[in-house]
Coordinates of C-alpha atoms and ligand atoms in Angstrom, one line a residue:
X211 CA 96.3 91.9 99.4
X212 CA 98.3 93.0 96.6
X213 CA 101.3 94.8 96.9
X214 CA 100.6 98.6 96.1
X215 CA 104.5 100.2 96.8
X216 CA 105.1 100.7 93.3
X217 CA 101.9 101.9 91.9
X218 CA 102.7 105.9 91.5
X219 CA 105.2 105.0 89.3
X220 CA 103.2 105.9 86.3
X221 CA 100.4 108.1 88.2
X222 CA 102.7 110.7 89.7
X223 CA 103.4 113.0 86.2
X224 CA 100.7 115.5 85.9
X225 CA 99.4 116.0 82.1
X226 CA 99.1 119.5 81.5
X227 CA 95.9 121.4 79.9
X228 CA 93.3 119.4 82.4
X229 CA 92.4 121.7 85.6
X230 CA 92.4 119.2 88.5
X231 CA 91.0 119.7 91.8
X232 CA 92.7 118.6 95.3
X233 CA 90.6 115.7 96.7
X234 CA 92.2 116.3 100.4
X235 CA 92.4 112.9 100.9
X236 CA 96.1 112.0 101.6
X237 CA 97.8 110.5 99.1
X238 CA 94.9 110.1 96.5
X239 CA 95.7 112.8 94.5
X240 CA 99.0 110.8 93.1
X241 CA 97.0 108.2 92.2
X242 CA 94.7 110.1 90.0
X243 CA 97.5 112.3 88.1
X244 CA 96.9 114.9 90.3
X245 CA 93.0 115.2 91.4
X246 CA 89.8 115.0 90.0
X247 CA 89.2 116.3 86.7
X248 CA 87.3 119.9 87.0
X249 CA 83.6 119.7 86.7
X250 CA 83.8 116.1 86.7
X251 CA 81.1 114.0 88.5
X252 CA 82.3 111.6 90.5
X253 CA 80.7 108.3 92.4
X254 CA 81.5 107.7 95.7
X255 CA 80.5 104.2 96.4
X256 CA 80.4 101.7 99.9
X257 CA 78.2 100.0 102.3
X258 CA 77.4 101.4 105.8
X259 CA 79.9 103.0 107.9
X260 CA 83.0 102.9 104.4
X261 CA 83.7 106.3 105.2
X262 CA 82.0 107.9 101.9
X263 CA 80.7 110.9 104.4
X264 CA 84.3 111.4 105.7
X265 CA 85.4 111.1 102.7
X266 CA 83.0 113.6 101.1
X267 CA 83.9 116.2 103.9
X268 CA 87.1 116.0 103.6
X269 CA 87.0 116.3 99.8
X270 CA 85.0 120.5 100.3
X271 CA 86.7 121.1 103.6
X272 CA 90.0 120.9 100.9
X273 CA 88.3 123.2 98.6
X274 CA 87.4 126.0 101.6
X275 CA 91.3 126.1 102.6
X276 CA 92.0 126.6 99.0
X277 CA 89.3 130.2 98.9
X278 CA 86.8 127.9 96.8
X279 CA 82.8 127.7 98.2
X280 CA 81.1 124.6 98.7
X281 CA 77.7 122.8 99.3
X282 CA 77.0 119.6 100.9
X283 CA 73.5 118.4 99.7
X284 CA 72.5 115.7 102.6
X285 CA 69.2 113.9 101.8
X286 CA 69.7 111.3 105.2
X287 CA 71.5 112.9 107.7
X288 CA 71.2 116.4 109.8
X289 CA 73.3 119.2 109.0
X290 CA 73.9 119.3 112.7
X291 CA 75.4 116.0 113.1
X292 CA 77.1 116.4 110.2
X293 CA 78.8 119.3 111.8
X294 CA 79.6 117.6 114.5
X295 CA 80.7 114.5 112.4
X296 CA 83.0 117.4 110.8
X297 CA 84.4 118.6 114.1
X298 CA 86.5 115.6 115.4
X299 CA 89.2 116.0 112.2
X300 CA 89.1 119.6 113.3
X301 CA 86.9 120.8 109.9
X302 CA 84.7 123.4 111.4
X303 CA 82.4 124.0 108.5
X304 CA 80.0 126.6 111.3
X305 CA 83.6 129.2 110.3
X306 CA 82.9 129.0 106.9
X307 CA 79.0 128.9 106.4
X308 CA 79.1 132.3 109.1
X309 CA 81.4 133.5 105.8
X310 CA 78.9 132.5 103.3
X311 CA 81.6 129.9 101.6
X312 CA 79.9 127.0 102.9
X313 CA 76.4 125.7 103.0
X314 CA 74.9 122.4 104.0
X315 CA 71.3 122.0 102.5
X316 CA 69.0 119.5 104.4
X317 CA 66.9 118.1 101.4
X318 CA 64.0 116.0 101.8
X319 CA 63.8 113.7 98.6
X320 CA 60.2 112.4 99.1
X321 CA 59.1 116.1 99.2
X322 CA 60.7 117.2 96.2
X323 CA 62.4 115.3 93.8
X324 CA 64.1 118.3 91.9
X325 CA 67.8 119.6 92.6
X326 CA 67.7 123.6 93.0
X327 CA 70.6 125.5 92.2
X328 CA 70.3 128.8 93.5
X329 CA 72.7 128.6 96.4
X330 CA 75.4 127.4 94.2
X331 CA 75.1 130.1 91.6
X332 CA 74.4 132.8 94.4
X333 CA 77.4 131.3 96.5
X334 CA 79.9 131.3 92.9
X335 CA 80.1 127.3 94.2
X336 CA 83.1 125.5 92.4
X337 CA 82.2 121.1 94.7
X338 CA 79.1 119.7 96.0
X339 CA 78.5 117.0 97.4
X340 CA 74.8 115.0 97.1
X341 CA 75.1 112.6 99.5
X342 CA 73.6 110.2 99.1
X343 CA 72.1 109.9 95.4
X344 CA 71.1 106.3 96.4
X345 CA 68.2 107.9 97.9
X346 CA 67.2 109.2 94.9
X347 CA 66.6 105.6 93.3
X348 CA 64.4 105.0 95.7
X349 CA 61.8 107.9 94.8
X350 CA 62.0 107.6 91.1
X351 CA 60.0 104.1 89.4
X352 CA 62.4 102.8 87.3
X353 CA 66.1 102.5 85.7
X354 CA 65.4 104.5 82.2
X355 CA 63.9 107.3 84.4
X356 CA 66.5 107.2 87.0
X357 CA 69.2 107.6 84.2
X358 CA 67.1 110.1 82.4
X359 CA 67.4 112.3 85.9
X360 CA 70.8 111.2 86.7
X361 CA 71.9 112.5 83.1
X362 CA 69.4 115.8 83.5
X363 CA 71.4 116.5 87.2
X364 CA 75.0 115.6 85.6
X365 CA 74.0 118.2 82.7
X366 CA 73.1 121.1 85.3
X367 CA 75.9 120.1 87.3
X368 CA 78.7 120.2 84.5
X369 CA 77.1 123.6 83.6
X370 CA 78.1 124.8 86.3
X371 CA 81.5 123.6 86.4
X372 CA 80.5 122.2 89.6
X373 CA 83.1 119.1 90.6
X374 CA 80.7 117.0 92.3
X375 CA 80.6 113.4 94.7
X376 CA 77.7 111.4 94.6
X377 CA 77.4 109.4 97.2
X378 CA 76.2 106.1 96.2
X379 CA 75.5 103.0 99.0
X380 CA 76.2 99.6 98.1
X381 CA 74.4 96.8 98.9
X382 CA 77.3 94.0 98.4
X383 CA 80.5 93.7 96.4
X384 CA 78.7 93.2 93.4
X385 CA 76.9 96.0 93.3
X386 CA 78.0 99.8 93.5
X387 CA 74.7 101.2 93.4
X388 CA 71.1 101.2 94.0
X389 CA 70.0 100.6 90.7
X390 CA 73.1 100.2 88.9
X391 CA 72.7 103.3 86.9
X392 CA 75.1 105.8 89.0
X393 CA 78.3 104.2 87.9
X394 CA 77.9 104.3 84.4
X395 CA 76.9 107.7 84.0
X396 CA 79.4 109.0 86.4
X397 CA 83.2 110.1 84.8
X398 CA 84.9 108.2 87.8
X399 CA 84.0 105.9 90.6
X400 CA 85.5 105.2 93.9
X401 CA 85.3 102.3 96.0
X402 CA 85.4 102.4 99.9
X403 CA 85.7 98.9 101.4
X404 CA 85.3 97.7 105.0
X405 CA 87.0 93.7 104.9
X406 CA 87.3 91.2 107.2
X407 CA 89.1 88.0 107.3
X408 CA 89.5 86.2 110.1
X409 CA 90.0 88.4 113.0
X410 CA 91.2 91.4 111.1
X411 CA 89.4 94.2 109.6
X412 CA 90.4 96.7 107.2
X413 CA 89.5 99.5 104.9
X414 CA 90.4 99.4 101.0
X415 CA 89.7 102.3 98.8
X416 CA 89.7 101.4 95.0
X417 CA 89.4 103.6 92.1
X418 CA 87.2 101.4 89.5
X419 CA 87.0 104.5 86.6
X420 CA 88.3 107.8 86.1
X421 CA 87.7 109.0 82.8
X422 CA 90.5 110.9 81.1
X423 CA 92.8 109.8 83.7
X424 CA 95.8 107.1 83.6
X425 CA 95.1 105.8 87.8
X426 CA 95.9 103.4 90.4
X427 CA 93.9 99.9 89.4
X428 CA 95.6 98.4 93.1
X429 CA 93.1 98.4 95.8
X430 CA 94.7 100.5 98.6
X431 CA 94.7 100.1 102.0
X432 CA 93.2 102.9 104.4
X433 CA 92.7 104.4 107.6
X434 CA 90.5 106.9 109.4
X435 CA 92.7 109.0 111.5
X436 CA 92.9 112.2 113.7
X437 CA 93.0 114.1 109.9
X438 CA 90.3 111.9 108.2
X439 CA 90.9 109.1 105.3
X440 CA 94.9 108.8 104.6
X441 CA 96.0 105.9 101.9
X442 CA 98.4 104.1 104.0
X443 CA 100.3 102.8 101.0
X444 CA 101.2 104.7 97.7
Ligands
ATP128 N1 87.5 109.8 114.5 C1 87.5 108.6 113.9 N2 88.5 107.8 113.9 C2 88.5 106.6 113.2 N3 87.4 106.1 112.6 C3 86.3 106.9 112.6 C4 86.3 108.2 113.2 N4 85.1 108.7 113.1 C5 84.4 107.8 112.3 N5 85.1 106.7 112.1 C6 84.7 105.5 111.3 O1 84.0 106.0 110.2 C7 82.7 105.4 110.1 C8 81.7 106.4 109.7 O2 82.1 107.0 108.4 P1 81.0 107.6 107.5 O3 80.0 108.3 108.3 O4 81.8 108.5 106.5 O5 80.4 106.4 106.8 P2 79.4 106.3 105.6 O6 80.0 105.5 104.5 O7 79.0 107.7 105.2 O8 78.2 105.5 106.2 P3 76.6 105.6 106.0 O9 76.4 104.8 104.7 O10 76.1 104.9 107.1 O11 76.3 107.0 105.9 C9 82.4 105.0 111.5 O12 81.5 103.9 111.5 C10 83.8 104.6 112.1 O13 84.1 103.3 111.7
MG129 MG1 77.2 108.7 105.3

């Protein structure tokens, strides 16, 4: 693995004149001058179990201590055991959707292929998270139409000034989406890794684009905690 002490050294000044938004994740925000770029789209990308809905949680339960409302647009999993996903890093997302800050929309992509956003402009909604996008691929016949309605969602999104994750699930190393689409029409991308040699395993996060944005290109060990993702070394 390589040796990641030193990388901040030319990530840590902010420029100034670009509005960044706290990812919540500790110690990620130094690596990407400060947080991601408001109204940027970025991809989330990993295989089963990376951490990419932790990751996404953490990323809005940031935004609702910060006064900002948030959506989390889940096309696999329940809202409820998202919720209770939420709970063990003590994010109670039930506090904030009894506000009206905070809304979890159960979507059913083989229903409806069309994102609505009347929540987000009723709720004044500053991140979402569409988790996961991969889904999408699925529903929609090929690659020119999946980046036609990747583009057509980025547009509405942007907007908006809606800072968004898309979750994207990778198959293999190789391969950070679906498709293959996601990542290029994305402004940044971000790598969750679960490795194993021999008899150790590890998690990696890597950021593999950021648009606009001097960042980390060291691949950067992680853990899941009592708090949620924290980069171990930065
Ligand atoms: N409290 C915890 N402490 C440490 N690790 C945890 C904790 N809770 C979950 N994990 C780890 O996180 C993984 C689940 O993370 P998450 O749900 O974010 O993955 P994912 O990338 O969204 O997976 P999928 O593609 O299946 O949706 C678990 O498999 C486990 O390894
Ligand atoms: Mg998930």
């Amino acid at each position: 693995m390589e040796n990641t002490k030193n990388v901040n050294s030319k990530a840590s000044a902010v420029p100034k004149g670009i509005e960044r938004m706290k990812t919540g994740v500790s110690g990620l925000d130094k690596l990407i001058k400060g947080g991601f770029i408001k109204g940027a789209t970025i991809l989330v990308s990993g295989g089963t179990g990376a951490g990419k809905s932790i990751f996404s949680m953490q990323y809005l339960w940031e935004g609702l201590q910060s006064g900002e409302s948030c959506v989390y647009i889940t096309l696999e999993e329940t809202a409820e055991d998202l919720r209770q996903d939420a709970l063990v890093f003590g994010w109670d997302f039930k506090e904030y959707e009894k506000k009206g800050k905070f809304k979890f929309i159960e979507k059913n992509i083989l229903e409806d292929t069309n994102f609505e956003f009347f929540d987000m402009d009723n709720m004044k909604a500053s991140r979402v998270v569409i988790d996961s996008i991969s889904l999408l691929s699925l529903v929609v016949e090929d690659k020119s139409s999946m980046r036609g309605r990747l583009k057509e969602l980025i547009k509405s999104l942007k907007e908006r000034k809606l800072t968004t994750l898309l979750v994207s699930e990778s198959l293999d190393e190789k391969h950070l989406s679906i498709l293959g689409i996601e990542e290029f029409v994305a402004d940044g991308v971000i790598i969750l890794k679960y490795t194993s040699v021999g008899a150790q395993a590890g998690r990696l996060l890597f950021i593999r684009k950021m648009r606009r944005t001097n960042h980390s290109e060291k691949l950067h060990p992680i853990k899941i905690g009592n708090k949620g993702i924290q980069i171990l070394s930065v």
